Coordinates of C-alpha atoms and ligand atoms in Angstrom, one line a residue:
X1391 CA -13.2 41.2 45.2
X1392 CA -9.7 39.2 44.9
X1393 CA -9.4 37.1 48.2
X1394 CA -12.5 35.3 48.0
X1395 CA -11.4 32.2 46.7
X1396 CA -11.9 30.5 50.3
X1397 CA -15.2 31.9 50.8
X1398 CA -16.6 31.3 46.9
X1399 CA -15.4 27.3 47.6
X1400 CA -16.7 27.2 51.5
X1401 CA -20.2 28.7 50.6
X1402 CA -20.4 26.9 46.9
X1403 CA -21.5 30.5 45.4
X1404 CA -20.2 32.7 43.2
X1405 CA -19.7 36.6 43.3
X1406 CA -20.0 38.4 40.5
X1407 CA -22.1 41.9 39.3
X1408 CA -25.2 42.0 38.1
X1409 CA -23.4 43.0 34.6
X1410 CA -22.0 39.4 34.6
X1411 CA -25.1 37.6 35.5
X1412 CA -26.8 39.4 33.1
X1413 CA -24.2 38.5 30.4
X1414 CA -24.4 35.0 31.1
X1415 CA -28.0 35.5 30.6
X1416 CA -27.4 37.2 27.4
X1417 CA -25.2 34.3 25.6
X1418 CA -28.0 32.0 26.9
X1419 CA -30.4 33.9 24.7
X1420 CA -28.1 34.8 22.0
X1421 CA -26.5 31.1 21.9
X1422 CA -28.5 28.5 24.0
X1423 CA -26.8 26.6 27.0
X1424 CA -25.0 24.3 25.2
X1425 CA -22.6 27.1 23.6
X1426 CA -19.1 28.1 23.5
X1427 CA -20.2 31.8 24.4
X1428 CA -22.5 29.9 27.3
X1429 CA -19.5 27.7 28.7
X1430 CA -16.9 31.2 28.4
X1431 CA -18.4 33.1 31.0
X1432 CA -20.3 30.5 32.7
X1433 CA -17.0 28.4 33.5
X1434 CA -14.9 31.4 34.4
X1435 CA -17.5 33.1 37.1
X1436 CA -19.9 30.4 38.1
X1437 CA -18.4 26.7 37.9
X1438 CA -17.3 26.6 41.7
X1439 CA -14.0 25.3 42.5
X1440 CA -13.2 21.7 43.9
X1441 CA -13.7 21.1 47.8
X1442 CA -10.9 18.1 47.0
X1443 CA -7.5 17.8 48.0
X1444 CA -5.8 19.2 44.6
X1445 CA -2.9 19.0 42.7
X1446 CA -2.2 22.7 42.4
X1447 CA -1.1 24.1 45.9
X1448 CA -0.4 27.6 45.6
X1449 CA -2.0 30.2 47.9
X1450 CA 0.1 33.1 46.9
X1451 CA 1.9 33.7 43.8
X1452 CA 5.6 35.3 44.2
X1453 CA 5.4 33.6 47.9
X1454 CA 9.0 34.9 48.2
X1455 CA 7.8 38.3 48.2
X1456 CA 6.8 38.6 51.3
X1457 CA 9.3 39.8 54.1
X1458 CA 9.2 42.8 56.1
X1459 CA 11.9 45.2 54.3
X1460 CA 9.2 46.5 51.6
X1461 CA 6.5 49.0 52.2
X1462 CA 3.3 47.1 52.4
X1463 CA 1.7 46.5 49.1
X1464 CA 4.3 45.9 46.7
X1465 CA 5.8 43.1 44.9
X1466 CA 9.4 43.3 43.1
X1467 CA 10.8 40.5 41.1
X1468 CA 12.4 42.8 37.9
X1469 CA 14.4 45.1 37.4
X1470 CA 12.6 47.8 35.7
X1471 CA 9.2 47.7 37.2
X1472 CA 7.4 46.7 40.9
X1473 CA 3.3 46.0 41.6
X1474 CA 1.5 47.8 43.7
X1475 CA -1.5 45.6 45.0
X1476 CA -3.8 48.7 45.5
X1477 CA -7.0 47.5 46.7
X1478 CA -8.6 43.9 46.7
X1479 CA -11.9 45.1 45.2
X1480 CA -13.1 43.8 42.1
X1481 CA -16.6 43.6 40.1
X1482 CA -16.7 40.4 39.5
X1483 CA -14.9 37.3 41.3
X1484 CA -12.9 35.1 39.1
X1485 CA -12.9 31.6 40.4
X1486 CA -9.2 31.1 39.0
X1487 CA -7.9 34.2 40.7
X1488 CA -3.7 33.4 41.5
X1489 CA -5.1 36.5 44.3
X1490 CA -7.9 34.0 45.7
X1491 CA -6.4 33.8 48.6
X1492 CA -5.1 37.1 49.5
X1493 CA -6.4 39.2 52.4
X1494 CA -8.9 42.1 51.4
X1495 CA -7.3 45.1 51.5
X1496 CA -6.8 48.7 50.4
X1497 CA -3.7 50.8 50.5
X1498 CA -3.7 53.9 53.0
X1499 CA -2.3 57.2 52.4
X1500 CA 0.6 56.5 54.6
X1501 CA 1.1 53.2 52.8
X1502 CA 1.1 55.0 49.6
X1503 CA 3.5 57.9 51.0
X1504 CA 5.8 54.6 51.8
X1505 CA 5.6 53.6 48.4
X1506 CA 6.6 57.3 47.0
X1507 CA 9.7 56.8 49.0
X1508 CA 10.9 53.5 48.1
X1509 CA 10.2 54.3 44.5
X1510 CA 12.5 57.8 44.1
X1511 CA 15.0 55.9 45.9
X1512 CA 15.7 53.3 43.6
X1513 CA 17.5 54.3 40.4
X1514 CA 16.5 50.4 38.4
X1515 CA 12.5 51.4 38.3
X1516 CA 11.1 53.3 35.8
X1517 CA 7.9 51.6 35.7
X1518 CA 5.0 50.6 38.2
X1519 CA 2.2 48.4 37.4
X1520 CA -0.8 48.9 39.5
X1521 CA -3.2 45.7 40.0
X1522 CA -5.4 44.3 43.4
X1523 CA -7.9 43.3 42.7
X1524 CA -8.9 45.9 39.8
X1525 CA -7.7 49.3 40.7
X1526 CA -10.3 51.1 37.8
X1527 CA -13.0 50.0 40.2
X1528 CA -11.8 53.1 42.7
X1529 CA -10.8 56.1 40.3
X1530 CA -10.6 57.9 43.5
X1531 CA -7.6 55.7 45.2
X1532 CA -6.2 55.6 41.7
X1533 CA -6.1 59.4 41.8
X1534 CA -4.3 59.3 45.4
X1535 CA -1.5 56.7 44.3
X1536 CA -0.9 58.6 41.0
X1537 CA -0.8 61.8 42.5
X1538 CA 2.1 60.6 45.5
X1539 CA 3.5 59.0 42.6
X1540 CA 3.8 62.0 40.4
X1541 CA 4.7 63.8 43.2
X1542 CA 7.4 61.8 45.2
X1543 CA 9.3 59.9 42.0
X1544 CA 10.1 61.3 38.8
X1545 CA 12.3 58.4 37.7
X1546 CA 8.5 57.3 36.9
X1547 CA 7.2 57.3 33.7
X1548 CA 5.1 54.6 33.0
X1549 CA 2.4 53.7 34.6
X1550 CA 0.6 49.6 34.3
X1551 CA -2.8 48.8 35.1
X1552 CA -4.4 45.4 35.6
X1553 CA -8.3 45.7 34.8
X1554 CA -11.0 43.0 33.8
X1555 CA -13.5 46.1 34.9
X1556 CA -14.1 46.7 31.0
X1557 CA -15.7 43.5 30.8
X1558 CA -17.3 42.6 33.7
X1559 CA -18.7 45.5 34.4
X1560 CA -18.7 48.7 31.5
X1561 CA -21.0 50.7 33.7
X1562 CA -18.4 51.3 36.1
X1563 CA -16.6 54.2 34.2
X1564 CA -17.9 57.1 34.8
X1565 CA -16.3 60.7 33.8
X1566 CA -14.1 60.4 37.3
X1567 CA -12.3 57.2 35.7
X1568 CA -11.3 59.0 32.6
X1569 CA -10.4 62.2 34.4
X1570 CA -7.3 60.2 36.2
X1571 CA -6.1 59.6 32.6
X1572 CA -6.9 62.8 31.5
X1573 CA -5.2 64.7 34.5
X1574 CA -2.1 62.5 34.4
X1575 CA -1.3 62.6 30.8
X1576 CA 1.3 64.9 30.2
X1577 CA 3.1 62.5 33.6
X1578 CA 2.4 59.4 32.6
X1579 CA 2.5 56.8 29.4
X1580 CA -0.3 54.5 30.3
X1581 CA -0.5 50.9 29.8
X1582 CA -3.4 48.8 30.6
X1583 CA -3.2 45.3 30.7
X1584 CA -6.7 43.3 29.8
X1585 CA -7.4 39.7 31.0
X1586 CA -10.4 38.7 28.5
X1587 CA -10.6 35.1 28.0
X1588 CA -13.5 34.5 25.9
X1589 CA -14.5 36.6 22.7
X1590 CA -18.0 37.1 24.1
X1591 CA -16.5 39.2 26.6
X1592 CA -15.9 41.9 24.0
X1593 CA -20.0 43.5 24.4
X1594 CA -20.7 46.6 22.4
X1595 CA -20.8 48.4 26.2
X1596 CA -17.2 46.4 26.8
X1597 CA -15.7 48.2 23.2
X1598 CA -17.1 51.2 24.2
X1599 CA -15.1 51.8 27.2
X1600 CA -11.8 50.7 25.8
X1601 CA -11.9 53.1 22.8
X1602 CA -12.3 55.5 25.5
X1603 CA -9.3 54.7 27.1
X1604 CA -7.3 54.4 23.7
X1605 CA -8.7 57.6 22.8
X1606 CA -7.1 59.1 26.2
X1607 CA -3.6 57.7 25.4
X1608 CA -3.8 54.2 27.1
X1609 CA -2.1 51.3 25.2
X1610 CA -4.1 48.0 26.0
X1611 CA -2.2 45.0 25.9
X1612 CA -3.6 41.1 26.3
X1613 CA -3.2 38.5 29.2
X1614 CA -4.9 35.9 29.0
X1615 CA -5.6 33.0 30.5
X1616 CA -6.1 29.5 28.8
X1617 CA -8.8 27.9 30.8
X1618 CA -10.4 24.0 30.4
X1619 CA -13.9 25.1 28.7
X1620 CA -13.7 28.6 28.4
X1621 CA -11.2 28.9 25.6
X1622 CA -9.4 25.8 25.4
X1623 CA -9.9 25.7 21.8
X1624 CA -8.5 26.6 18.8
X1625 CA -11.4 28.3 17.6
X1626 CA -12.4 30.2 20.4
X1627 CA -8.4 31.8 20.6
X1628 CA -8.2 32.4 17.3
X1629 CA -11.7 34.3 17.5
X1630 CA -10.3 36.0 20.6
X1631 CA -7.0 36.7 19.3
X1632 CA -8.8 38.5 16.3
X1633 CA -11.0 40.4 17.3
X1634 CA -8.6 41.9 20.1
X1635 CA -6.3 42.7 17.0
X1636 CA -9.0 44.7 15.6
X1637 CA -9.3 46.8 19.2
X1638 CA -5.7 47.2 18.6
X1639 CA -4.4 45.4 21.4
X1640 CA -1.2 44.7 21.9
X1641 CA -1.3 40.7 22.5
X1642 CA 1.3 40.1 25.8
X1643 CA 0.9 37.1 27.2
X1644 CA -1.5 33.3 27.0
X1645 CA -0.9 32.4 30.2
X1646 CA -1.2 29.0 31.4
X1647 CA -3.0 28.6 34.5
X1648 CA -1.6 29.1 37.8
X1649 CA -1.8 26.2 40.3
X1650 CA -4.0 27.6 42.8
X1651 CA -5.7 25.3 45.4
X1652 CA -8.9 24.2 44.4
X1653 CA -8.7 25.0 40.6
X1654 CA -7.6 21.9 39.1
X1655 CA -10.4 21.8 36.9
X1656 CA -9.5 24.9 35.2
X1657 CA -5.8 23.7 34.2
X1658 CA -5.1 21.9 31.2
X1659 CA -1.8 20.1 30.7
X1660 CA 1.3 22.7 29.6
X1661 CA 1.5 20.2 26.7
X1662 CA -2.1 21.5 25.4
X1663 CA -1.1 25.0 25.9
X1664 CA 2.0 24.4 23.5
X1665 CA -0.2 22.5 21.0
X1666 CA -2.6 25.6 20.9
X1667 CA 0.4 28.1 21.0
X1668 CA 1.8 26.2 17.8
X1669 CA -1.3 26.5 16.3
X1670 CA -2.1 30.0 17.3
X1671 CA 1.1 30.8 15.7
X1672 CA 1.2 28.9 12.5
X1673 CA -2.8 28.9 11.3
X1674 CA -2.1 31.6 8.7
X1675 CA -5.8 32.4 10.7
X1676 CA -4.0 35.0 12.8
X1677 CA -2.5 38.6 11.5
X1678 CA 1.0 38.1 13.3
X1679 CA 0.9 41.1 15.1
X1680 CA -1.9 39.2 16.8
X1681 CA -0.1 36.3 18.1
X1682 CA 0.4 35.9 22.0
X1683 CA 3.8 34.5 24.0
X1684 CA 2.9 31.3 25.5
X1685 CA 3.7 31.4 29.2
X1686 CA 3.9 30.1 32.2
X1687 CA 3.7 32.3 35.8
X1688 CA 6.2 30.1 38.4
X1689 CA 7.4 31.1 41.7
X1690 CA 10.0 33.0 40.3
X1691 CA 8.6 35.3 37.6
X1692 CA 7.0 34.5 34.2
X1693 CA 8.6 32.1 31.8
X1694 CA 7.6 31.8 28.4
X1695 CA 8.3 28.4 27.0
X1696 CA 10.8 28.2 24.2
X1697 CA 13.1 25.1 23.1
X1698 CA 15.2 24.1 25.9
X1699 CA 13.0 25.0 28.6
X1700 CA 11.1 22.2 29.4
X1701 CA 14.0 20.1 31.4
X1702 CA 12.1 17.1 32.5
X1703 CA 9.2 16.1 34.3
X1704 CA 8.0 14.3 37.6
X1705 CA 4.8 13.3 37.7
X1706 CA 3.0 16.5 38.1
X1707 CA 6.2 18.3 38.6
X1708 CA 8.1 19.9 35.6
X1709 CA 11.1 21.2 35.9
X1710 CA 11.7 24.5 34.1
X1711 CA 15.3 26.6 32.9
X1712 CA 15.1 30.2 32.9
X1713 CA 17.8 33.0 32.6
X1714 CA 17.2 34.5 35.8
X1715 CA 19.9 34.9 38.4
X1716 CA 19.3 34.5 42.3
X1717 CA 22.2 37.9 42.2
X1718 CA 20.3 40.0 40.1
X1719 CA 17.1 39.6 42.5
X1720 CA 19.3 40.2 45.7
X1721 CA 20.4 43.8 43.7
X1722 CA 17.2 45.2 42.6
X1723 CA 15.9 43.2 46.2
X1724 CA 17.4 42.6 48.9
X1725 CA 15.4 41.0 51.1
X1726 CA 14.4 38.6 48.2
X1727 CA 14.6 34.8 49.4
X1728 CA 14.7 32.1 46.9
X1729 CA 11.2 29.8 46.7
X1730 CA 11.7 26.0 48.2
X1731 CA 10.8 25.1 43.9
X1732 CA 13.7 27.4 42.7
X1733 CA 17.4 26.0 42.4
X1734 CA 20.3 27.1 41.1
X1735 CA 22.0 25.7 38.1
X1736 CA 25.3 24.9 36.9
X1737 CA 25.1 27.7 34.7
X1738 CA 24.4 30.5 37.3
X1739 CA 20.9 30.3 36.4
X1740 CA 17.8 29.7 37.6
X1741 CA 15.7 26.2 37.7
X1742 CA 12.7 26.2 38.7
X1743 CA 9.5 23.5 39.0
X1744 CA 6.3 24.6 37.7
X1745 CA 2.6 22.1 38.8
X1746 CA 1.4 21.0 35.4
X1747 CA -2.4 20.8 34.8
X1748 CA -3.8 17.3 33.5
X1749 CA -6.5 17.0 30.1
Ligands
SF4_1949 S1 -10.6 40.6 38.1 FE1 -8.4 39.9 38.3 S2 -7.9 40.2 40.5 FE2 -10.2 40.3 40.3 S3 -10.9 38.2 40.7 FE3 -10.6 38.3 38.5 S4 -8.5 37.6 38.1 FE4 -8.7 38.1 40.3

């Protein structure tokens, strides 16, 4: 479940299905201890993180979010599209989460009903994206949202989902999961985004499921996440990267790691990223349709680091340009209030300073 970074770093013990352990398990057969496949899962689900004051402070990402003229449960930062944090529930418990912190949680039918509203109201959206926690984990809530969403907003037609439950835990779809697609298809074009970080993730049992999906009408797209020991490596992306373009994904997003509280360890430098990225992207290893934007998730929305972005840095503090514009928030949000690390420019834009990880 996503909000149990507090209790995984009080109690020193991680949370995770028996599908997890079992893979961890597996690699240690399949690989031995001292393995990238090993370190991959071992390092994303059982390294615990630091009891130390850290350098990464977040407890919330999009802190600016949160004020009280939005139905409970959703995010907006763009224009097209807003999150709906659905439930908190997940199979597994990621020890990087950027949700650690949240409360548990799971939307209501009256919450949802709010939702309905505010989405037919608002002629910007035509897209939601759907995350928690892992909202494939409860086809049954997934049913209710979709069907108040179907119901109460046609300006919606595309519906994002957030899932790691492929791969931490195949066993989880049953027929009831791939009846929500299968009821909503004529509504809805459906998107779901995968966050697999090490290419042992990708089981037989893992593949399985996500034909399924593409064979209902699901794109699956990539984020993610560049992690110290997991997949910090050119080798292990490049592996990754591959064998997702073989699945078909669509490759989104390489994240660099968010500056939670407590997960230091995790972070490499934004530097390393950009060496990786460069390398990712210039290999000749990698089919191009393959290759991932390099980005980075700040307090005001994702920015993916081109030329020109990277204004300076202060100790641990780099200061990022972006194209956003405080006005165009206050439009598609008006209750939106700008993050203490976000400044405006001289050219109308958008600074903003981003935590860097260390090597
Ligand atoms: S599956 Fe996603 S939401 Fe759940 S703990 Fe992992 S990163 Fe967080």
């Amino acid at each position: 479940m996503a909000g149990l970074l507090d209790t995984i770093t009080k109690t020193q013990k991680p949370r995770v299905h028996k599908y997890t352990r079992e893979l961890l398990e597996r690699a240690e057969r399949e690989y031995g201890e001292d393995s990238g496949p090993y370190r991959g899962i071992y390092n994303q689900y059982f390294r615990m993180p630091s009891t130390m004051p850290s350098i990464g402070q977040s407890t919330r990402h999009f802190d600016a979010l949160m004020h009280d003229d939005f139905p409970e449960g959703l995010e907006r930062l763009y224009r097209r599209v807003v999150v709906i944090d659905m439930l908190s529930a997940c199979a597994s418990e990621c020890v990087f989460c950027v949700r650690g912190l949240y409360n548990p949680h799971t939307l209501g039918k009256d919450q949802m009903t709010a939702i309905g509203e505010y989405l037919k109201k608002d002629a910007y959206l035509r897209e939601i994206l759907i995350t928690g926690g892992d909202p494939l984990i409860s086809p049954r809530k997934l049913d209710q949202l979709l069907t108040t969403v179907a119901e109460y907003a046609p300006n919606i037609t595309t519906v994002r989902m957030g899932s790691r439950l492929p791969v931490q835990n195949p066993t989880a779809f049953t027929a009831d999961t791939y009846a929500v697609f299968e009821k909503f298809a004529d509504r809805f074009h459906f998107d779901i985004s995968l966050q697999i970080n090490h290419w042992y993730e990708l089981q037989p049992e893992a593949v399985d499921v996500l034909q399924k999906l593409q064979d209902l009408g699901a794109r699956l797209y990539s984020q993610n996440v560049l992690l110290k020991g997991v997949n910090d490596d050119i080798e292990t992306l490049i592996e990754l990267y591959d064998r997702q373009r073989t699945l078909r994904f669509i490759p989104h997003y390489l994240f660099h790691a968010v500056p939670m509280v407590g997960t230091d360890e995790f972070r490499t430098s934004v530097h390393r990223g950009l060496e990786l990225a460069r390398e990712l992207s210039t290999s000749g290893f990698l089919s191009g349709l393959a290759k991932p934007k390099y980005t980075v998730m700040t307090d005001i929305g994702k920015v993916t680091l081109y030329d020109g972005t990277i204004l300076g840095k202060n100790g641990h503090e780099l200061t990022l340009r972006t194209s956003y514009r405080l006005e165009d928030r206050l439009r598609w949000n008006p209750g939106y209030q700008l993050p203490a690390s976000a400044t405006p420019n001289e050219h109308g834009t958008l600074d903003v300073v981003y935590i860097d990880g260390e090597d």
